[in-house]
């Protein structure tokens, strides 16, 4: 059930087939280089692209643009405290700003960071600090066909093996990303969260939750973890987050805002250590983000995020959100496309390796699928396989992310139709080769240019 309706619309148009062919070539076969007005259905990301509520638009007008002591920041602190249970907030312009602030306080050259799976910006920040990002997915997480309620969980076996290898003194941070974006948006159970917290405590590491999609995760917990069958998403979210020492948050996801983010630090049980971490994060925030009562955001953006954080846990929103993504997965499956199962929280992931067995991994089957979906339907998705994660052993996934409260079923049917059309000529699809790429390998998918292999 939806608890909202549209009252403002934005025109979109489907460019002609000839135009789409030309756009692909001009863009170097990289969807990040395509102008948004050449895209009909934009599923590149669920980040900052959703629809704000009337309450959020009204809140924009109340933004306090003061440099110091902004009332809007006080509203954000209250929302983070009420919804997430964290009293200490360092505002940042978006999630990666928060990553820079927090990980910059914790990670040094030669350290190892453990994560159920690093998202690309997280991986890049750890590497940029001289650390080594190590993923700890559970068995089967990277298999698109294996059933499982919590395929996003963190593998303690893998983590223990890594600690045995490098020594616990070299593992300052353990991160749990909920939901697990790099693993098909799969949820993480509260039971696993408790175990990871315990493990982090054992090895003396700071336990960080990347909370970008905390409410979607809580909705899965409500549906799948027996202990929480009768609990509210709001209560589950607070419970799950309560185990962390600190959070990194991108408001562009579940702050339901177009920009924004923050670091949050727990008060207890960290005690003195937590107070020190909060203080250091604030100082680093001043350097990179802005004074601790705006952190790179306008006061109006802070207001919108503060309201969005409350809306995201309000029933029936989380239920409608997960249901819409599941419906999208069913539409794509019915069209004959190989869908990663179970369907995750913010996106449907397609297995391009399965779709194009004739395209070798070093010719980027996922990127080929991104291009073909655009060619067929003006649909923009993103590759999260061997093009985005070079050298990482993972399936050739393509993510079709749904912006929040934005598209209707008809839009999703159009995407499924585009998928069905490309199935008819799947054997003719050629792989791609990189023509030029930027120097940072973790970020190459944002700007590299490609061409079809001969
Ligand atoms: N952590 C996770 C798990 C993310 O998914 C993202 C962003 C970030 C951190 C960084 O946040 O974009 O506000 O700087 N994910 C977007 C995506 C970009 O498309 O999945 P940001």
PDB file of C-alpha atoms and ligand atoms in Angstrom, residues 32 44-48 93-99 117-122 125 177-182 210-213 248-253 259-261 346 349 382 384 399 401 446, ligand 1:
ATOM      1  CA  UNK A  32      27.797   8.023 -16.656  1.00  0.00           C
ATOM      2  CA  UNK A  44      21.511   4.633 -12.454  1.00  0.00           C
ATOM      3  CA  UNK A  45      21.118   5.147  -8.740  1.00  0.00           C
ATOM      4  CA  UNK A  46      18.709   5.509  -5.838  1.00  0.00           C
ATOM      5  CA  UNK A  47      20.978   8.231  -4.456  1.00  0.00           C
ATOM      6  CA  UNK A  48      19.629  11.767  -4.287  1.00  0.00           C
ATOM      7  CA  UNK A  93      27.843  17.015   2.315  1.00  0.00           C
ATOM      8  CA  UNK A  94      27.093  13.373   1.419  1.00  0.00           C
ATOM      9  CA  UNK A  95      28.022   9.803   2.334  1.00  0.00           C
ATOM     10  CA  UNK A  96      31.514   9.810   0.899  1.00  0.00           C
ATOM     11  CA  UNK A  97      32.255  12.996   2.816  1.00  0.00           C
ATOM     12  CA  UNK A  98      31.255  11.094   5.950  1.00  0.00           C
ATOM     13  CA  UNK A  99      33.519   8.223   4.897  1.00  0.00           C
ATOM     14  CA  UNK A 117      31.306  -5.846   1.125  1.00  0.00           C
ATOM     15  CA  UNK A 118      32.888  -2.476   0.422  1.00  0.00           C
ATOM     16  CA  UNK A 119      30.865  -0.145  -1.754  1.00  0.00           C
ATOM     17  CA  UNK A 120      33.022   1.535  -4.425  1.00  0.00           C
ATOM     18  CA  UNK A 121      33.488   4.848  -2.591  1.00  0.00           C
ATOM     19  CA  UNK A 122      34.220   3.013   0.680  1.00  0.00           C
ATOM     20  CA  UNK A 125      38.528   5.832   0.683  1.00  0.00           C
ATOM     21  CA  UNK A 177      26.995  -2.164   5.232  1.00  0.00           C
ATOM     22  CA  UNK A 178      23.194  -2.411   5.563  1.00  0.00           C
ATOM     23  CA  UNK A 179      21.734  -3.253   3.135  1.00  0.00           C
ATOM     24  CA  UNK A 180      24.718  -4.685   1.302  1.00  0.00           C
ATOM     25  CA  UNK A 181      24.851  -2.586  -1.851  1.00  0.00           C
ATOM     26  CA  UNK A 182      27.739  -4.424  -3.525  1.00  0.00           C
ATOM     27  CA  UNK A 210      27.186   2.101   6.928  1.00  0.00           C
ATOM     28  CA  UNK A 211      23.529   2.942   7.461  1.00  0.00           C
ATOM     29  CA  UNK A 212      22.621   4.367   4.018  1.00  0.00           C
ATOM     30  CA  UNK A 213      19.696   1.943   3.671  1.00  0.00           C
ATOM     31  CA  UNK A 248      28.328   6.680   8.224  1.00  0.00           C
ATOM     32  CA  UNK A 249      25.185   7.872   6.496  1.00  0.00           C
ATOM     33  CA  UNK A 250      24.299   9.141   3.058  1.00  0.00           C
ATOM     34  CA  UNK A 251      21.115  11.207   3.379  1.00  0.00           C
ATOM     35  CA  UNK A 252      20.777  10.859  -0.391  1.00  0.00           C
ATOM     36  CA  UNK A 253      19.396   7.389   0.239  1.00  0.00           C
ATOM     37  CA  UNK A 259      21.985  15.747  -0.912  1.00  0.00           C
ATOM     38  CA  UNK A 260      23.465  15.364   2.561  1.00  0.00           C
ATOM     39  CA  UNK A 261      25.035  12.937   4.955  1.00  0.00           C
ATOM     40  CA  UNK A 346      16.805  -0.681  -3.425  1.00  0.00           C
ATOM     41  CA  UNK A 349      20.375  -6.811 -10.064  1.00  0.00           C
ATOM     42  CA  UNK A 382      24.917   0.708 -13.755  1.00  0.00           C
ATOM     43  CA  UNK A 384      28.713  -3.537 -10.717  1.00  0.00           C
ATOM     44  CA  UNK A 399      22.035  -2.827 -11.039  1.00  0.00           C
ATOM     45  CA  UNK A 401      18.137   1.027  -8.818  1.00  0.00           C
ATOM     46  CA  UNK A 446      32.734   6.745 -13.513  1.00  0.00           C
TER      47      UNK A 446
HETATM   48  N1  LIG B   1      27.991   3.717   1.243  1.00  0.00           N
HETATM   49  C1  LIG B   1      27.123   3.028   0.473  1.00  0.00           C
HETATM   50  C2  LIG B   1      26.700   1.653   0.893  1.00  0.00           C
HETATM   51  C3  LIG B   1      26.612   3.601  -0.686  1.00  0.00           C
HETATM   52  O1  LIG B   1      25.752   2.916  -1.423  1.00  0.00           O
HETATM   53  C4  LIG B   1      27.020   4.902  -1.052  1.00  0.00           C
HETATM   54  C5  LIG B   1      26.537   5.528  -2.272  1.00  0.00           C
HETATM   55  C6  LIG B   1      27.920   5.586  -0.224  1.00  0.00           C
HETATM   56  C7  LIG B   1      28.376   4.961   0.915  1.00  0.00           C
HETATM   57  C8  LIG B   1      28.383   6.981  -0.542  1.00  0.00           C
HETATM   58  O2  LIG B   1      27.342   7.892  -0.396  1.00  0.00           O
HETATM   59  O3  LIG B   1      26.889   8.818  -2.680  1.00  0.00           O
HETATM   60  O4  LIG B   1      26.185  10.042  -0.624  1.00  0.00           O
HETATM   61  O5  LIG B   1      28.572   9.898  -1.254  1.00  0.00           O
HETATM   62  N2  LIG B   1      25.920   4.908  -3.146  1.00  0.00           N
HETATM   63  C9  LIG B   1      25.330   5.455  -4.364  1.00  0.00           C
HETATM   64  C10 LIG B   1      24.869   4.335  -5.231  1.00  0.00           C
HETATM   65  C11 LIG B   1      26.171   6.448  -5.080  1.00  0.00           C
HETATM   66  O6  LIG B   1      24.525   4.593  -6.395  1.00  0.00           O
HETATM   67  O7  LIG B   1      24.803   3.200  -4.765  1.00  0.00           O
HETATM   68  P1  LIG B   1      27.239   9.231  -1.283  1.00  0.00           P
END
